[in-house]
PDB file of C-alpha atoms and ligand atoms in Angstrom:
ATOM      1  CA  UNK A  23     131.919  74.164 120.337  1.00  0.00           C
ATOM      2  CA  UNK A  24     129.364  72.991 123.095  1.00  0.00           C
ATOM      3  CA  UNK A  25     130.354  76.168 125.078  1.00  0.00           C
ATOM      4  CA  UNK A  26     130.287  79.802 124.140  1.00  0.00           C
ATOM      5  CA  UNK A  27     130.558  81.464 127.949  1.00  0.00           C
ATOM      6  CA  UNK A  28     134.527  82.717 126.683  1.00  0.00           C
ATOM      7  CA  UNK A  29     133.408  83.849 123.491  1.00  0.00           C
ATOM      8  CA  UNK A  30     134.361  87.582 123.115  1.00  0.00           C
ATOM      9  CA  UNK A  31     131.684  89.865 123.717  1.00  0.00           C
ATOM     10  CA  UNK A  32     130.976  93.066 121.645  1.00  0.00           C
ATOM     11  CA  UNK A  33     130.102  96.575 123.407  1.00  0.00           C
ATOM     12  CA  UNK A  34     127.993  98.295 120.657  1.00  0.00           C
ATOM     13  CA  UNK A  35     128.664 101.749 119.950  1.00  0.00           C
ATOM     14  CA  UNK A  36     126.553 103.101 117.677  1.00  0.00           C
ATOM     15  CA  UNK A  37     125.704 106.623 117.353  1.00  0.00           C
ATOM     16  CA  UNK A  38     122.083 105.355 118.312  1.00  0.00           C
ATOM     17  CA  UNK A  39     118.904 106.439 117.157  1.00  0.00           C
ATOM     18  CA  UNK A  40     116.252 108.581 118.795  1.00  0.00           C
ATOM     19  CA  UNK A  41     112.963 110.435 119.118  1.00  0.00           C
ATOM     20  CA  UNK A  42     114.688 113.353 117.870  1.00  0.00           C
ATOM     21  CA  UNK A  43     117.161 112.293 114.663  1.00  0.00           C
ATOM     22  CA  UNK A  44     114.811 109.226 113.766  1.00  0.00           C
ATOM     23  CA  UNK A  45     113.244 110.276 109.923  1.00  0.00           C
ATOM     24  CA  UNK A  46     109.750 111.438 109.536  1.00  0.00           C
ATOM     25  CA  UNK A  47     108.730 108.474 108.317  1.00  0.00           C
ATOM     26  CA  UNK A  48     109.399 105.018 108.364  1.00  0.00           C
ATOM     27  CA  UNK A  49     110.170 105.042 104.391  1.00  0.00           C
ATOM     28  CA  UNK A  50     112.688 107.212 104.986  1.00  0.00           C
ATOM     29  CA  UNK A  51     114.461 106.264 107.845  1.00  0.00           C
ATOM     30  CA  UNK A  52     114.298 102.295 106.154  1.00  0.00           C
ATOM     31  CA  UNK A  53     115.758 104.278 102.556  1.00  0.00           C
ATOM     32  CA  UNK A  54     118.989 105.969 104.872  1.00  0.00           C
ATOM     33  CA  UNK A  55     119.931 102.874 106.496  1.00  0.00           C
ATOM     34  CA  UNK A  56     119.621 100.559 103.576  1.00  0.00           C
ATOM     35  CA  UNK A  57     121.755 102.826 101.434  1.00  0.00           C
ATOM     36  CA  UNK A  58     123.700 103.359 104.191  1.00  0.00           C
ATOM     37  CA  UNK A  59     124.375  99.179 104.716  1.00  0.00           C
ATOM     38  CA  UNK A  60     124.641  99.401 101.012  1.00  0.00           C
ATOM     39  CA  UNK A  61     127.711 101.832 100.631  1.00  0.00           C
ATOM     40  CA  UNK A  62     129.560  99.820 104.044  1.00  0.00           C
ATOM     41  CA  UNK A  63     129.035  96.954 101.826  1.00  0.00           C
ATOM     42  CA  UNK A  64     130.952  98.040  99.120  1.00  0.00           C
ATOM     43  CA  UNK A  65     133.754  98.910 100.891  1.00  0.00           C
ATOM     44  CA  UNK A  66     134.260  96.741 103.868  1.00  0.00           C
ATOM     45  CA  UNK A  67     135.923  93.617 102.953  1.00  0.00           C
ATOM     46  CA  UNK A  68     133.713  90.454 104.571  1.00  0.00           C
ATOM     47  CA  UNK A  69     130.416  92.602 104.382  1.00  0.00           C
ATOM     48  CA  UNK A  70     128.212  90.318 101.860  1.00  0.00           C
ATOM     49  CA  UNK A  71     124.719  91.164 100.699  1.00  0.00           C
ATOM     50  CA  UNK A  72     123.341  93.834 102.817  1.00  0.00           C
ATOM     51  CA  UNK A  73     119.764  93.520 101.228  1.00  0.00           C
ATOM     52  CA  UNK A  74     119.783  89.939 102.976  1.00  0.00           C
ATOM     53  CA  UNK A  75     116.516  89.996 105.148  1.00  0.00           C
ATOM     54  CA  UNK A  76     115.274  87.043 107.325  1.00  0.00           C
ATOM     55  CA  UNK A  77     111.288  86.552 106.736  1.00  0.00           C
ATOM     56  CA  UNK A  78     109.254  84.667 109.302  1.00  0.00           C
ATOM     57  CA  UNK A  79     105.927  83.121 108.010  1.00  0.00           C
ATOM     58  CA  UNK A  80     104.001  80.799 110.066  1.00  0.00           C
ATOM     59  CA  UNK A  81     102.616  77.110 108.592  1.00  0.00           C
ATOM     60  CA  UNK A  82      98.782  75.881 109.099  1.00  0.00           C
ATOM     61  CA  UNK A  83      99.400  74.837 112.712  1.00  0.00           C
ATOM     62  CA  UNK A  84     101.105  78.191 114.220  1.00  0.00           C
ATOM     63  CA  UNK A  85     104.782  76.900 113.804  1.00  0.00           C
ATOM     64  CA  UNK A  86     106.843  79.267 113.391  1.00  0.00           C
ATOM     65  CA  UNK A  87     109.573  79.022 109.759  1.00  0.00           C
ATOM     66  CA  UNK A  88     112.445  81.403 108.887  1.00  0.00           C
ATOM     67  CA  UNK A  89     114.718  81.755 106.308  1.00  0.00           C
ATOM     68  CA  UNK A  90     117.119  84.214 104.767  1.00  0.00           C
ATOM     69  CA  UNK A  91     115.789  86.062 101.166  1.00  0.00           C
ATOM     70  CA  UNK A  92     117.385  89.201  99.278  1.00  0.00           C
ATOM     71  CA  UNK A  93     115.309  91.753  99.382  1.00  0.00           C
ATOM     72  CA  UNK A  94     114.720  93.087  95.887  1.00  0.00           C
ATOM     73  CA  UNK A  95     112.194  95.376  95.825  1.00  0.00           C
ATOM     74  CA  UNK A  96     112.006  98.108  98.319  1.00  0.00           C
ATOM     75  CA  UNK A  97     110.171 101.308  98.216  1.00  0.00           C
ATOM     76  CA  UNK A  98     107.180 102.967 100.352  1.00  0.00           C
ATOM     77  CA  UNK A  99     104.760 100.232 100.255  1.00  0.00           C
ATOM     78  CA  UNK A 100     106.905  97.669 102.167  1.00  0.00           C
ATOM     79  CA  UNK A 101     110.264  95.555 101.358  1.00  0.00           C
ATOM     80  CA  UNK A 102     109.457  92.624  99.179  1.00  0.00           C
ATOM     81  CA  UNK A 103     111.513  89.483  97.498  1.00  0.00           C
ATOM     82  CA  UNK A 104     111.127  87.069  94.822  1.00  0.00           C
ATOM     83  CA  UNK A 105     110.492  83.089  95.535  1.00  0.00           C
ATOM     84  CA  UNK A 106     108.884  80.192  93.996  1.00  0.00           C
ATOM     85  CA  UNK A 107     105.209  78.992  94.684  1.00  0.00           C
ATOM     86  CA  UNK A 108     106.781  75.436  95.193  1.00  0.00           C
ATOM     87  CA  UNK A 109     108.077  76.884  98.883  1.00  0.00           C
ATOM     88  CA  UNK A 110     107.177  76.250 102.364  1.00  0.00           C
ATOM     89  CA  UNK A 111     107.052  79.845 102.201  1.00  0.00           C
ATOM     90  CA  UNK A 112     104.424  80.288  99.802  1.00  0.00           C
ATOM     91  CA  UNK A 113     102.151  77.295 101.234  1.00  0.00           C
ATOM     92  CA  UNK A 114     102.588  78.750 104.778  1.00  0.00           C
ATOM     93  CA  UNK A 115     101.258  82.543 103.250  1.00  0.00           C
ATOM     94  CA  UNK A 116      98.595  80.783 101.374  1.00  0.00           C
ATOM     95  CA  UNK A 117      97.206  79.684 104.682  1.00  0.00           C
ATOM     96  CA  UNK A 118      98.437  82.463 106.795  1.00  0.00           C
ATOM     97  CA  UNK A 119      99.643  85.441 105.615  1.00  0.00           C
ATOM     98  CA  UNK A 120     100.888  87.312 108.367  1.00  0.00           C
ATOM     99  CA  UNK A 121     104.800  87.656 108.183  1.00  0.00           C
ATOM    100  CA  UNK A 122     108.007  89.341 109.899  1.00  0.00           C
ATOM    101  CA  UNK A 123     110.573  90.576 107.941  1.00  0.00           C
ATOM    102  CA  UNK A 124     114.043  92.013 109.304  1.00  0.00           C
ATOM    103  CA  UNK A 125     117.180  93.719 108.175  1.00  0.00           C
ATOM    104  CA  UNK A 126     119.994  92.819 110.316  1.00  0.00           C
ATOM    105  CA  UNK A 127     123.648  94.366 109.988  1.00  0.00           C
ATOM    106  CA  UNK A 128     125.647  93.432 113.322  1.00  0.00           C
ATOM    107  CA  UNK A 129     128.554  95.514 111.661  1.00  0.00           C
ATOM    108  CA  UNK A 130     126.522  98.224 111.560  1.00  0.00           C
ATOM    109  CA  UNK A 131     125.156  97.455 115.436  1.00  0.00           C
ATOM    110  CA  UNK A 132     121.455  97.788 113.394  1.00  0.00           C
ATOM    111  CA  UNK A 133     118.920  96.476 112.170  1.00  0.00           C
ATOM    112  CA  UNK A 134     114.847  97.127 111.178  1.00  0.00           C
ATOM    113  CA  UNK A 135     112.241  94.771 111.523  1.00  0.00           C
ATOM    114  CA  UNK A 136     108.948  94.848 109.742  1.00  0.00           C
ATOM    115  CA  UNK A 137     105.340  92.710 110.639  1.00  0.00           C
ATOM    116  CA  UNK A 138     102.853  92.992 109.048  1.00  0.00           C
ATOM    117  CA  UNK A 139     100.923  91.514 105.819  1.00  0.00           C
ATOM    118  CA  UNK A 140     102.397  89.554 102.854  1.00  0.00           C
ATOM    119  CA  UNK A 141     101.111  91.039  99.289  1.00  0.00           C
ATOM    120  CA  UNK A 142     101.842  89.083  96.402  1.00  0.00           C
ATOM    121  CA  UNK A 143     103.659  91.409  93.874  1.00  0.00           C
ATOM    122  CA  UNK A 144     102.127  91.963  90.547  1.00  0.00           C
ATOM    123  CA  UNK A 145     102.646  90.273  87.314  1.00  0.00           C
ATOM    124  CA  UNK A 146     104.099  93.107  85.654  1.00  0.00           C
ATOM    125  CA  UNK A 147     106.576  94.119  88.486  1.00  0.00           C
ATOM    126  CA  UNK A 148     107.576  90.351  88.452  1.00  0.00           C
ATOM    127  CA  UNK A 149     108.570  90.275  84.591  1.00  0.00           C
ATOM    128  CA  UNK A 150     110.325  93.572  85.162  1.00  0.00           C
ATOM    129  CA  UNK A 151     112.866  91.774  87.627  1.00  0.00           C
ATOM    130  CA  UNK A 152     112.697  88.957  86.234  1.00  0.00           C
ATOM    131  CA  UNK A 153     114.775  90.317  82.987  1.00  0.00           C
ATOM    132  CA  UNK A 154     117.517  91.690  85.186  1.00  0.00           C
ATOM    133  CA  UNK A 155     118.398  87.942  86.734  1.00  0.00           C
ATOM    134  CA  UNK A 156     121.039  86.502  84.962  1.00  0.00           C
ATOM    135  CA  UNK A 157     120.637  83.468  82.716  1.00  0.00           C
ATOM    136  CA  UNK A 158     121.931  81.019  85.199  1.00  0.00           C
ATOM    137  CA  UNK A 159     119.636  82.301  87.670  1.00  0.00           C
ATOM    138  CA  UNK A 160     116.965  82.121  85.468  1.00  0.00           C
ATOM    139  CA  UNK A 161     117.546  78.510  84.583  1.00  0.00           C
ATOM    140  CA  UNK A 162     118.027  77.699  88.019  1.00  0.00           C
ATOM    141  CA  UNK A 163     114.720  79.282  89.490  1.00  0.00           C
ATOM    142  CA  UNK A 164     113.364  77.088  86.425  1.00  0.00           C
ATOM    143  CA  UNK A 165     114.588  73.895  87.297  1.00  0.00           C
ATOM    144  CA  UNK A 166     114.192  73.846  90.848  1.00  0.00           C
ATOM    145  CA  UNK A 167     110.991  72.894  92.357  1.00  0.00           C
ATOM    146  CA  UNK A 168     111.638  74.544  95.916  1.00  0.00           C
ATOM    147  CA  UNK A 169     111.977  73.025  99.073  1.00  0.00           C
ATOM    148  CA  UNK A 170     110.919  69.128  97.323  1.00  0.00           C
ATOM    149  CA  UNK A 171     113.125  66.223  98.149  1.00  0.00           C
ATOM    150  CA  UNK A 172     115.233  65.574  95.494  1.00  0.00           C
ATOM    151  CA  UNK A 173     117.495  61.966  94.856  1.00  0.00           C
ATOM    152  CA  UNK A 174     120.629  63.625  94.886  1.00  0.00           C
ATOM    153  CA  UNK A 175     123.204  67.201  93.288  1.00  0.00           C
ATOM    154  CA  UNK A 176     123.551  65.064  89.896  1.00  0.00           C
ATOM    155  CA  UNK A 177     119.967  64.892  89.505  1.00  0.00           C
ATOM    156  CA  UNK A 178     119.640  68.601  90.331  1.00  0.00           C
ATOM    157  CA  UNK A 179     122.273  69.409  87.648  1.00  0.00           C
ATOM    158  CA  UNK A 180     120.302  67.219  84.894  1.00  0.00           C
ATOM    159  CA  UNK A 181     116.960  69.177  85.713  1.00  0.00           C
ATOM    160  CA  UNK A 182     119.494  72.255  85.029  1.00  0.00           C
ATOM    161  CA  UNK A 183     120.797  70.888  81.416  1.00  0.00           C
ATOM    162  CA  UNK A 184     117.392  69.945  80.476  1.00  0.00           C
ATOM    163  CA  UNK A 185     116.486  73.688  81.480  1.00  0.00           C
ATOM    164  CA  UNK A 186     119.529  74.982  79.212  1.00  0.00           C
ATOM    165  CA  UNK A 187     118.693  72.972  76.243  1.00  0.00           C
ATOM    166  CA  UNK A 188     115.515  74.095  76.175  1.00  0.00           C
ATOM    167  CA  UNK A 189     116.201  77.751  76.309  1.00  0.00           C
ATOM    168  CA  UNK A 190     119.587  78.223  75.033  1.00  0.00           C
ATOM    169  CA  UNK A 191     121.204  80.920  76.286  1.00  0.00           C
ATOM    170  CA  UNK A 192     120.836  83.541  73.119  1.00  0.00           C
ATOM    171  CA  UNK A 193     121.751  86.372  74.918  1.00  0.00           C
ATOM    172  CA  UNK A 194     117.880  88.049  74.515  1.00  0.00           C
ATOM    173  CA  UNK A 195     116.240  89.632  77.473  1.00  0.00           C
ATOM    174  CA  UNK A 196     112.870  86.973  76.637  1.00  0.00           C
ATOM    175  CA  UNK A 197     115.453  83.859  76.235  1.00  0.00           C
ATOM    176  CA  UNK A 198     113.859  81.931  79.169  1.00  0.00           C
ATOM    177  CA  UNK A 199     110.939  82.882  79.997  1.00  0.00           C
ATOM    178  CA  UNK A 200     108.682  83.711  83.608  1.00  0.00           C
ATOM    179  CA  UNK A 201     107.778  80.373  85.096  1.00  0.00           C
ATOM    180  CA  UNK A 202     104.784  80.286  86.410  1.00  0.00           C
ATOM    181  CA  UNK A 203     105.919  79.569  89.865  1.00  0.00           C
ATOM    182  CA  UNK A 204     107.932  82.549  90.094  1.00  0.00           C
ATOM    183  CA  UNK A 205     106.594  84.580  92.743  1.00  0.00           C
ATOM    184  CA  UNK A 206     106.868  87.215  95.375  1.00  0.00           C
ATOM    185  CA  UNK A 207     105.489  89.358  98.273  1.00  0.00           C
ATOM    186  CA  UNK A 208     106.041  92.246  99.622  1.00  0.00           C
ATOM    187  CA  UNK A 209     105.243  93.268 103.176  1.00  0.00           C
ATOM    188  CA  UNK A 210     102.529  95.566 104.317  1.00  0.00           C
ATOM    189  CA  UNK A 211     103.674  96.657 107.502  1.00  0.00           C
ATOM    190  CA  UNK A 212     101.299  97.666 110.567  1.00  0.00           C
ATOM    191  CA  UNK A 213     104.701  98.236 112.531  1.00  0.00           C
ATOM    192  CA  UNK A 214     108.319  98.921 111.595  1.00  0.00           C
ATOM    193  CA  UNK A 215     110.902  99.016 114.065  1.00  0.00           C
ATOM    194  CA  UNK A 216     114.963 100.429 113.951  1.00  0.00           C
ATOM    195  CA  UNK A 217     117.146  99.312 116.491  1.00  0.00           C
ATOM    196  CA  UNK A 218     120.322 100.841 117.189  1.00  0.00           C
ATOM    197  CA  UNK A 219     123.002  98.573 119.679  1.00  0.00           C
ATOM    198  CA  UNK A 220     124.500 100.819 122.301  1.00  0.00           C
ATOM    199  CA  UNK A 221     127.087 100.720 124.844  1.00  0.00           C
ATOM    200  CA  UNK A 222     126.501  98.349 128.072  1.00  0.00           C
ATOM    201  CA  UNK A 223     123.338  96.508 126.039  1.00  0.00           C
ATOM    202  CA  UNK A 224     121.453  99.738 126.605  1.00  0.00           C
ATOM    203  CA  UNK A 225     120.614  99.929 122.971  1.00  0.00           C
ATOM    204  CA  UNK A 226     117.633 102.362 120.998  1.00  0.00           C
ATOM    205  CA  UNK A 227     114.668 100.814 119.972  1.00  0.00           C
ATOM    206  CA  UNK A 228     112.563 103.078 118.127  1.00  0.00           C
ATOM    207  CA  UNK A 229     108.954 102.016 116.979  1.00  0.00           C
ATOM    208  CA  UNK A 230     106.901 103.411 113.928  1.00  0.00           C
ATOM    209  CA  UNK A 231     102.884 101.624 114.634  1.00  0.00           C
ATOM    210  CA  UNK A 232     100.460 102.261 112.213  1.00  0.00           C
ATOM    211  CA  UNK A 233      97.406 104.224 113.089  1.00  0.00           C
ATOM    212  CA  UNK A 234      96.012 105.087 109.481  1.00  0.00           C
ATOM    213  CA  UNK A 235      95.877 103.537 105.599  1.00  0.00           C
ATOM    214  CA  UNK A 236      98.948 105.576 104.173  1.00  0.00           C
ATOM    215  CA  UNK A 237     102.150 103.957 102.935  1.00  0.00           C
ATOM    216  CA  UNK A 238     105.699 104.048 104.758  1.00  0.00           C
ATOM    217  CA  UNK A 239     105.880 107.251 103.749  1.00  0.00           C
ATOM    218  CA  UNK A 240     102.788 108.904 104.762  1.00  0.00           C
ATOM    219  CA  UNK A 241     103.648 110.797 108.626  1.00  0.00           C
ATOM    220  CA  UNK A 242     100.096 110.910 109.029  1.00  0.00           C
ATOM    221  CA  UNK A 243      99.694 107.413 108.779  1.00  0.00           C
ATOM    222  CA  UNK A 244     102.047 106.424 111.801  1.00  0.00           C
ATOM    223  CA  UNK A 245     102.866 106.737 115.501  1.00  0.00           C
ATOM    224  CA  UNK A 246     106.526 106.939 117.333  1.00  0.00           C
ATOM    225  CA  UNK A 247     107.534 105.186 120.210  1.00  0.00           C
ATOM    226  CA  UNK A 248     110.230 104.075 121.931  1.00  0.00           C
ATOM    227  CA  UNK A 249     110.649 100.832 123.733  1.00  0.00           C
ATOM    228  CA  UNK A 250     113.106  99.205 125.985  1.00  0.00           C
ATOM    229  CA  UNK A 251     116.030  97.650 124.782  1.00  0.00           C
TER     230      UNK A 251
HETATM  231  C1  FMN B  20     121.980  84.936 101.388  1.00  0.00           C
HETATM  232  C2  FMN B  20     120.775  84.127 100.962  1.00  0.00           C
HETATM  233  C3  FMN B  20     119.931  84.630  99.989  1.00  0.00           C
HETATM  234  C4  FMN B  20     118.798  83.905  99.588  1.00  0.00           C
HETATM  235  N1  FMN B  20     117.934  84.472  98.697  1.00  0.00           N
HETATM  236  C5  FMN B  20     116.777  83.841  98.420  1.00  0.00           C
HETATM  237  C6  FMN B  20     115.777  84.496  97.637  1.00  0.00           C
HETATM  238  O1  FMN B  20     115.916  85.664  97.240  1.00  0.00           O
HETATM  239  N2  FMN B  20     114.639  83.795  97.376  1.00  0.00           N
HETATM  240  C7  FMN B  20     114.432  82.530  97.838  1.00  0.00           C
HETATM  241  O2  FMN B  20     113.374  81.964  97.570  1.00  0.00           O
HETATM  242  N3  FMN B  20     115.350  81.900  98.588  1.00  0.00           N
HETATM  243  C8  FMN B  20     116.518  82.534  98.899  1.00  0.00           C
HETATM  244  N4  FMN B  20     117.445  81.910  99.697  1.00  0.00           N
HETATM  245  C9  FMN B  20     117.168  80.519 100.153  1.00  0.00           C
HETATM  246  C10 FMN B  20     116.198  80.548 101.342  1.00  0.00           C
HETATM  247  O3  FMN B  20     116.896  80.885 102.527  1.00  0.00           O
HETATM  248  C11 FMN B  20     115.469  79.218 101.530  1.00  0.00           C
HETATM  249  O4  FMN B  20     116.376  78.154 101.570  1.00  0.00           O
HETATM  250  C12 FMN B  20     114.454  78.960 100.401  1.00  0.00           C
HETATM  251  O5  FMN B  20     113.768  80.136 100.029  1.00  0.00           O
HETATM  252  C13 FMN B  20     113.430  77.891 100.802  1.00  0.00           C
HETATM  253  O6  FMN B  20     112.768  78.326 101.955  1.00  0.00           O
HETATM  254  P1  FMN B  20     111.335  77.713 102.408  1.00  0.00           P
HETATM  255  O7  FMN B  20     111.405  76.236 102.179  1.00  0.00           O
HETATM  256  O8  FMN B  20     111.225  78.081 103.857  1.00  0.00           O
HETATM  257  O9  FMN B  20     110.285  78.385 101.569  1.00  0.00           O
HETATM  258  C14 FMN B  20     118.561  82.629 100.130  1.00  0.00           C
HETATM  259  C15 FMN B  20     119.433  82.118 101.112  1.00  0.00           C
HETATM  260  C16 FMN B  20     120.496  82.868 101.540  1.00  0.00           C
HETATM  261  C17 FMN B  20     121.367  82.326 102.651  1.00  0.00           C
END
């Protein structure tokens, strides 16, 4: 499809978002739509994975990377998501760890985007999730070195046997245990931004900035404005 100019266009029609219905906070405005994507997720057939965030990093010589992540931790410090330090990810925040993060729901005609600061998530936090991913998942994260060339699939389904054999599946929480590469981040945002598609392209854009220390949730610790679609 080399051209798109017939392509059916979408008027947005959300009930918007403004100065005067947008949440006290960003935590809380971030909590109402995610639940909201959440519960349209469960009942709209087609709707996959609304904690699916994109998360921009940049590598050692400015260029730009994205990818798509679930988000699986979110609560007033920041949205953050589990990786491995194998990644392109993880080598570009070890030089630079500045990083976007955004919701998107084009069902929803919204979506949030965070920048701000990657913070690696703590040990503890990490084991916690790390006993709620299922045993293939577990295996998986353990057999694959991220983002390395490998030969071929069959050689990435014998790293996965070898990974099964070793830790049979026994049905205990501890069965396979944290790699060491498992990872994650969360993002310490300095600005958080909702944006709302509305009819004719004239859509809401409304922007928390940071002006003090506090987390998402602390009004004191951020500034509302709104900027042009
Ligand atoms: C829906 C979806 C969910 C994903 N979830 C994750 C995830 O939670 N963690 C992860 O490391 N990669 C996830 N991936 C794979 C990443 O997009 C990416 O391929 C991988 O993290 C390597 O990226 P990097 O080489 O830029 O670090 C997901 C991909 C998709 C499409």
């Amino acid at each position: 499809m080399s051209d798109l100019s017939g392509y059916p266009r979408t008027d947005y029609d959300s009930e918007g978002i403004d100065e005067g219905t947008v949440a006290g906070t960003p935590w809380q405005q971030t909590r109402a739509w995610v639940s909201e994507a959440v519960a349209a997720a469960e009942v709209t057939p087609g709707f996959a994975e609304p904690t699916a965030v994109s998360v921009a990093t940049v590598d050692a010589d400015g260029m730009p990377n994205v990818r798509v992540v679930l988000a699986r931790f979110l609560d007033d410090r920041g949205p953050g998501f589990v990786s491995s330090l194998h990644s392109a990810k993880a080598r570009e925040l070890a030089t630079n760890g500045r990083i976007a993060l955004a919701y998107t729901w084009p069902g929803l005609f919204r979506a949030i985007r965070f920048r701000g600061v990657a913070e690696p998530i703590g040990a503890d936090e990490l084991r916690a999730y790390w006993r709620t991913r299922p045993y293939g998942s577990q295996i998986a994260a353990c057999a694959s070195l991220q983002s390395h060339p490998i030969e071929n699939r069959d050689a990435l389904e014998a790293a996965f046997a070898e990974w099964e054999a070793r830790y049979p599946d026994t049905g205990a929480e501890d069965a396979v245990p944290m790699p060491a590469d498992f990872c994650g981040w969360r993002v310490r945002a300095h600005e958080v931004e909702f944006w709302a598609g509305r009819r004719s392209r004239l859509h809401d854009r409304i922007v928390f900035t940071r002006i003090g220390d506090g987390t998402l949730d602390d009004p004191a610790s951020w500034a509302v404005t709104r900027r042009q679609p």
